[in-house]
C-alpha positions as MATLAB code, in Angstrom:
seq = 'XXXXXXXXXXXXXXXXXXXXXXXXXXXXXXXXXXXXXXXXXXXXXXXXXXXXXXXXXXXXXXXXXXXXXXXXXXXXXXXXXXXXXXXXXXXXXXXXXXXXXXXXXXXXXXXXXXXXXXXXXXXXXXXXXXXXXXXXXXXXXXXXXXXXXXXXXXXXXXXXXXXXXXXXXXXXXXXXXXXXXXXXXXXXXXXXXXXXXXXXXXXXXXXXXXXXXXXXXXXXXXXXXXXXXXXXXXXXXXXXXXXXXXXXXXXXXXXXXXXXXXXXXXXXXXXXXXXXXXXXXXXXXXXXXXXXXX';
ca = [
      13.658   16.493   16.420;
      11.799   19.242   18.061;
      10.115   20.463   15.009;
       7.402   18.271   12.903;
       9.188   16.110   10.490;
       8.769   16.759    6.993;
       7.900   12.752    6.586;
       7.078    9.874    9.099;
       8.099    6.630    7.517;
       6.022    3.922    9.367;
       7.482    0.655    9.462;
       5.636   -2.637   10.431;
       7.048   -5.924   11.118;
       6.728   -9.194   12.805;
       9.090  -12.125   13.041;
      11.338  -10.704   10.019;
      14.524  -10.904   11.521;
      16.116  -11.993    8.278;
      14.878   -9.000    6.553;
      14.190   -6.010    8.986;
      18.078   -4.719    9.029;
      18.018   -4.632    5.430;
      14.917   -2.273    5.703;
      16.139   -0.312    8.363;
      19.489    0.721    6.831;
      17.956    1.418    3.415;
      15.731    4.247    5.579;
      18.627    5.632    7.406;
      20.869    5.610    4.127;
      17.874    8.134    2.408;
      19.858   10.940    1.079;
      17.612   14.008    1.727;
      17.304   17.562    2.252;
      14.827   17.284    5.145;
      14.173   15.408    8.595;
      12.350   12.593    8.882;
      11.388   10.428   11.509;
      11.064    6.777   11.603;
       8.160    4.787   13.613;
       9.110    0.843   13.783;
       5.908   -1.022   15.374;
       6.624   -4.575   16.167;
       4.201   -6.831   16.686;
       5.723   -8.467   19.479;
       7.848  -10.840   17.402;
       9.297  -13.991   19.013;
      12.364  -13.961   16.591;
      15.466  -11.766   16.993;
      13.534   -8.951   15.679;
      13.180   -6.715   18.327;
      16.813   -6.854   19.103;
      17.819   -5.542   15.605;
      15.168   -2.267   16.220;
      16.263   -1.443   19.561;
      20.308   -1.614   18.115;
      19.043    0.814   15.206;
      16.826    3.024   17.736;
      20.103    3.539   20.107;
      22.331    4.574   17.322;
      19.880    6.546   15.330;
      17.915    9.328   17.369;
      14.906    9.710   14.735;
      13.908    5.876   14.645;
      11.204    5.541   17.347;
      10.374    1.707   18.242;
       6.952    0.698   19.233;
       7.612   -3.010   20.734;
       4.356   -4.188   21.552;
       3.726   -6.649   24.427;
       1.112   -8.788   22.843;
       0.024   -9.637   18.984;
      -2.467   -7.074   17.642;
      -2.369   -8.535   14.294;
      -0.830   -7.009   10.971;
      -3.719   -4.793    9.794;
      -4.391   -3.416   13.468;
      -0.683   -2.780   13.789;
      -0.596   -0.720   10.297;
      -3.570    1.209   10.638;
      -2.370    1.957   14.698;
       1.157    2.627   13.423;
       0.024    5.511   10.478;
      -2.153    7.016   13.235;
       0.748    7.809   15.225;
       2.743    9.524   12.476;
       3.402   13.404   12.896;
       5.207   14.188    9.358;
       3.740   15.971    6.667;
       4.026   13.483    4.392;
       3.515    9.447    5.611;
       5.168    6.761    3.737;
       4.479    2.940    4.309;
       7.366    0.395    4.513;
       6.962   -3.756    5.347;
       9.748   -4.417    7.295;
      10.666   -7.306    4.596;
      10.964   -4.847    1.644;
      13.755   -1.759    1.212;
      14.638    1.351   -0.828;
      17.015    2.656   -3.059;
      18.503    5.980   -1.572;
      16.922    8.575   -3.883;
      13.248    7.192   -2.797;
      12.266   10.066   -0.366;
      13.454   13.014   -1.757;
      12.184   12.328   -5.234;
       8.537   11.963   -3.696;
       8.885   14.882   -1.621;
      10.174   17.196   -4.289;
       7.210   16.042   -6.337;
       4.608   16.399   -3.624;
       5.687   19.987   -3.166;
       5.318   20.744   -6.603;
       1.885   18.997   -7.627;
      -0.517   20.331   -4.480;
      -3.419   18.161   -6.221;
      -1.461   14.807   -5.942;
      -2.372   12.845   -2.633;
      -0.817    9.767   -3.064;
       2.376    9.400   -4.741;
       3.660    5.650   -5.398;
       7.435    4.652   -6.918;
       8.032    1.941   -9.511;
       9.117   -1.439   -7.731;
      11.473   -4.040   -8.390;
      10.588   -7.811   -7.116;
      12.969   -9.832   -5.480;
      12.246  -13.843   -5.089;
      14.727  -15.504   -2.932;
      18.394  -14.384   -4.226;
      16.487  -13.242   -7.531;
      15.966   -9.772   -8.800;
      12.900   -9.550  -11.098;
      11.601   -6.477  -13.040;
       8.065   -5.661  -13.120;
       5.423   -6.818  -16.212;
       5.152   -3.182  -17.299;
       6.228   -2.136  -20.728;
       4.299    1.194  -21.173;
       5.587    4.553  -19.811;
       1.506    5.465  -19.936;
       1.249    3.660  -16.775;
       3.445    5.727  -14.754;
       2.616    8.867  -16.534;
      -1.236    8.855  -15.754;
      -3.219   10.233  -12.901;
      -5.432    7.678  -11.061;
      -8.611    9.358   -9.474;
     -10.549    7.588   -6.874;
     -12.651    5.892   -9.559;
      -9.587    4.305  -10.832;
      -8.313    2.865   -7.317;
     -11.412    1.722   -6.935;
     -11.149   -0.093  -10.387;
      -8.025   -1.506  -10.522;
      -7.589   -2.475   -6.989;
      -3.638   -2.955   -6.345;
      -1.824   -0.374   -8.713;
       1.370    0.863   -6.823;
       2.974   -1.507   -4.289;
       2.398   -0.597   -0.385;
       6.132   -0.037    0.518;
       6.680    2.671   -1.798;
       3.872    5.162   -1.061;
       4.024    8.705    0.040;
       0.421   10.506    1.216;
      -0.599   13.873    2.647;
      -1.193   13.664    6.283;
      -4.009   15.421    6.213;
      -5.654   12.584    4.622;
      -4.577   10.380    7.430;
      -7.580    7.891    8.258;
      -9.816    9.401   11.077;
     -12.744    7.570   10.543;
     -12.512    3.937   10.610;
     -15.190    1.626    9.517;
     -16.668   -1.166   11.104;
     -13.925   -3.626    9.483;
      -9.955   -4.284    9.716;
      -8.656   -1.628    6.968;
      -6.334   -3.140    4.427;
      -4.263   -0.852    2.038;
      -7.088   -0.779   -0.533;
      -9.395    0.543    1.677;
      -6.765    3.106    2.639;
      -5.545    4.155   -0.720;
      -9.508    4.775   -1.803;
      -9.757    7.549    1.206;
      -6.357    8.588    0.984;
      -6.730   10.144   -2.542;
      -9.274   12.508   -1.755;
     -10.432   14.509   -4.208;
      -7.222   14.798   -6.097;
      -5.179   12.123   -7.829;
      -2.358    9.755   -7.408;
       0.448    8.729   -9.394;
       4.261    7.342  -10.150;
       7.139    9.694   -9.220;
       8.644    8.580  -12.223;
       9.310    5.145  -14.073;
      12.567    4.346  -12.010;
      12.602    1.630   -9.755;
      13.123    3.301   -6.261;
      11.477    0.193   -4.050;
      11.962   -3.101   -3.561;
       9.426   -5.688   -2.781;
       9.834   -9.254   -1.745;
       7.708  -11.508   -3.253;
       5.886  -14.347   -1.131;
       6.763  -12.544    1.981;
       4.110  -11.307    4.472;
       0.849  -11.517    4.514;
      -0.792  -13.132    0.952;
      -3.517  -10.552   -0.676;
      -5.419  -13.992   -1.653;
      -5.820  -15.395    1.755;
      -9.788  -15.689    2.417;
      -9.584  -13.689    5.501;
      -7.753  -10.360    3.154;
     -10.330  -11.396    0.401;
     -13.302  -10.971    2.499;
     -12.070   -7.543    3.725;
     -11.966   -6.706   -0.261;
     -15.751   -7.353   -0.137;
     -16.288   -5.379    2.645;
     -14.426   -2.537    1.093;
     -15.930   -2.708   -2.169;
     -19.537   -2.532   -0.067;
     -18.533    0.363    1.912;
     -17.144    2.233   -1.488;
     -20.355    1.773   -3.342;
     -22.369    3.501   -0.300;
     -19.713    6.146    0.530;
     -19.181    7.179   -2.975;
     -22.363    6.934   -5.115;
     -20.364    8.464   -7.898;
     -17.933    6.088   -7.863;
     -20.602    3.051   -8.020;
     -19.549    1.642  -11.895;
     -16.027    1.420  -10.999;
     -17.244   -1.569   -8.991;
     -18.354   -3.841  -11.361;
     -15.250   -4.790  -12.522;
     -12.928   -5.605  -10.027;
     -15.990   -7.456   -8.083;
     -16.324   -9.432  -11.218;
     -12.705  -10.523  -11.170;
     -12.900  -11.450   -7.676;
     -15.677  -13.540   -8.552;
     -13.533  -15.509  -10.925;
     -10.561  -15.405   -8.625;
     -12.977  -17.188   -5.717;
     -14.453  -19.668   -8.124;
     -10.996  -20.704   -9.124;
     -10.292  -21.033   -5.573;
     -13.402  -22.753   -4.616;
     -14.533  -19.833   -2.213;
     -18.138  -20.439   -3.521;
     -19.946  -18.010   -0.668;
     -17.411  -15.452   -1.200;
     -17.861  -15.491   -5.091;
     -21.281  -15.472   -5.088;
     -21.402  -12.627   -2.846;
     -18.914  -10.736   -5.206;
     -21.162  -11.853   -8.051;
     -24.129  -10.376   -6.470;
     -22.149   -7.104   -5.749;
     -21.042   -6.743   -9.594;
     -24.626   -7.429  -10.770;
     -25.907   -4.688   -8.449;
     -22.911   -2.132   -9.996;
     -23.684   -3.254  -13.532;
     -23.462   -0.552  -16.076;
     -23.452    0.322  -19.589;
     -20.130    2.056  -19.184;
     -19.010   -0.943  -16.956;
     -19.757   -3.475  -19.560;
     -18.109   -1.189  -22.679;
     -14.538   -1.225  -20.471;
     -14.411   -4.574  -18.963;
     -12.224   -5.735  -21.533;
     -10.007   -2.610  -21.430;
     -10.049   -3.287  -17.503;
      -8.915   -6.936  -17.789;
      -6.167   -6.292  -19.952;
      -5.014   -3.361  -17.399;
      -5.270   -6.052  -14.478;
      -2.480   -7.876  -15.952;
      -0.083   -5.231  -16.201;
       0.358   -5.363  -12.266;
       0.707   -8.821  -11.986;
       3.492   -9.542   -9.762;
       6.353  -11.417  -11.498;
       7.384  -14.957  -10.668;
];
């Protein structure tokens, strides 16, 4: 591939021999009118994942494997892989998820036509074991609306990470002094534009209960650091931190993570506003929209 690809697909994986073939097959079967590259980064797997990746790479010239000799951790693997992307648009894919055939073309068509959209998700189906589950969203308003930086800060997780596509000019150039989670990256990536869904059709399949848990104490600590960073970096979005920090306070109390709970409580109090209080009930209701079905 001599010219810059239209899209770079970044796949991160570790010990996912059961799923990685389905993942990669769904990528190479995408029906597109453009060239795309696939960077598959294996974080020193100890199972058969690496061999499966090598096999795909030997048969498909647009697949570029990164086979690490030591484990650098899921978050560092994520950031480093995206930093290597060459495409005009960049997608993320976890090695246990997969796409339906028109996913890439639909998103590229949308971004080509909407220059102010910097981050684009697709609706997702959820698979738990052998059971395919629909999401809990019963309103098309969720998929038709525009989400600005303040909204992404407030709602934390809107679209599935494996469904998103963004413009390469918003690649993470300046890293914070803590590990980057997708929440932080989405807030930075949206820039001064907006994020949205390509439509209300499910084009991504997300596996429930596989991979890193977003409720683990390490990830929750990084969420706290992310919110503190947003408070300093985006003063115009300060009031948007109140609801999610209060939600995280409640979540930490339920899990008996008292120290973390107190830190989130202090953050919520420091971002308290009349507007935040007024919108709290509506915000909490909106969070329920994106609860993963089980």
